[in-house]
Amino acid sequence: MLTGAAFTAFLLAGLPIGLVLCLATLSYVVATRNWQLFDSYLIQLFGGIDSYGLLALPLFILVGEFMNAGGITTRLLGMTMAVTGRIRGSLAYVNVFANGLISSILGSSTTQIAIMAQTLVPEMVRKGYDKNFAVATTVSAGLLGPIIPPSLIFVIYGVMVQAPIGDMFVAGIIPGLLIMAAFCLVIWLMGFWLAYPVEPHASVRERIGRFMRGLPTMLIPIVILVSIMTGLASPTESAALACVAALGLGLGYREIDLRELPRMFLRTGLNTAIVLYLVAAANVFTWVLIHGQVPQVVANWMTSVASGPVSFMLWLNLILLVIGTVIDGVAGLILIVPILYPIAIGLYGIDPIHFGVVVSINLTLGLVSPPVGAALFVGASLTNTKPSDVFAMSLPFCLATCVVLVVLSIWPWFTLALIR
């Protein structure tokens, strides 16, 4: 009881979530007066990050750094614009498609939204789109980042439950495509009351030129997915290959300055340290949760309200949607999985891969939901818009994601088809 009160107090005080987890753990030790737990505290912290799979994190983050500096984003946008042509509202569809392509390289929602908010939103506003709609589309499409492989949240989940990270990546492909299709349907429906502009005519030669200039950038996701799906490389090794491909493309386009490499490595190291600290803190917090038999209490409650796997997954969606509004993706993942994973697998026989994909999508919705909504505030701040206005315009996209979540919860085939 004291531990829960301490956790809530520290969280409301605005402390970083990693520090909240560590302090809440210490409060449990003090409350139980089990001083022997202090002897294992540092061991548990280190044990949380003592995993080979976590090496993929800095490598995928470094891929994003090379991509930003190498002009890859601009070429991806040109390629998607060449495909959509003069469809009414084509830039909105380009936004979704480009985010899907960039997701297959970055795997980080916040970074992806920061890039697209500064590149595509100004272009949409200049072409006559409503600014709030442009930002909402960008922020919502950024949810594809943690779902379409490679995905940093999938790496962390795989390490936490010892699930194959490669299978997690492959399992995210169909759900990611379903969400992209749902977003395109939302854009089409919203077009009945929003006056989308039409792109000026471009000759076939111009469109082919744009497409061909962007085509080499597809080398990066192809390297990642093919190497994993064929078994030629582990996710960590595929991330290293993707780094080489991204650096090679950037140097080939002559847009990466080798003098900037030390800064890229520094930013990669800092971002990696933040994530790893969260993972370590979560491991020690999970340790005291198990010691306090919290999973058993939650299991008893869940079995009283959920009669089977489907009802459990639907209840899970509701619980995670609420949690996601106050805690972001990675933090929510490392808090929830240790409690609900044993229940899902042990009591209801749910596939670990299926469970991980549904949980990850649920928690990423929190990125665009107030009051926390990290991605929502990033997009709004970079475009000088009000978060409330952007959120109101993004509600149809959130609803579409919820519909996809229900489909995935009822029919596991959509997450397991490519790995079975």
XYZ file of C-alpha atoms in Angstrom, residues 161 286 290 295-296 299 312 336-350 355:
23
model
C 9.724 -11.866 -21.867
C 9.208 -5.827 -11.302
C 6.725 -10.266 -7.699
C 0.637 -10.408 -10.151
C -1.325 -12.965 -8.150
C -4.713 -12.512 -11.764
C -9.363 -10.980 -21.536
C 2.387 -3.584 -17.287
C 4.016 -6.591 -18.937
C 5.463 -8.161 -15.751
C 1.975 -8.120 -14.204
C -0.266 -9.107 -17.119
C 2.062 -11.306 -19.194
C 1.997 -14.320 -16.804
C -1.807 -14.065 -16.648
C -2.233 -13.894 -20.429
C 0.123 -16.785 -21.134
C -0.445 -18.975 -18.093
C -4.186 -18.642 -17.536
C -5.582 -17.880 -20.993
C -3.009 -19.480 -23.318
C -2.517 -16.337 -25.415
C 0.032 -10.349 -26.706
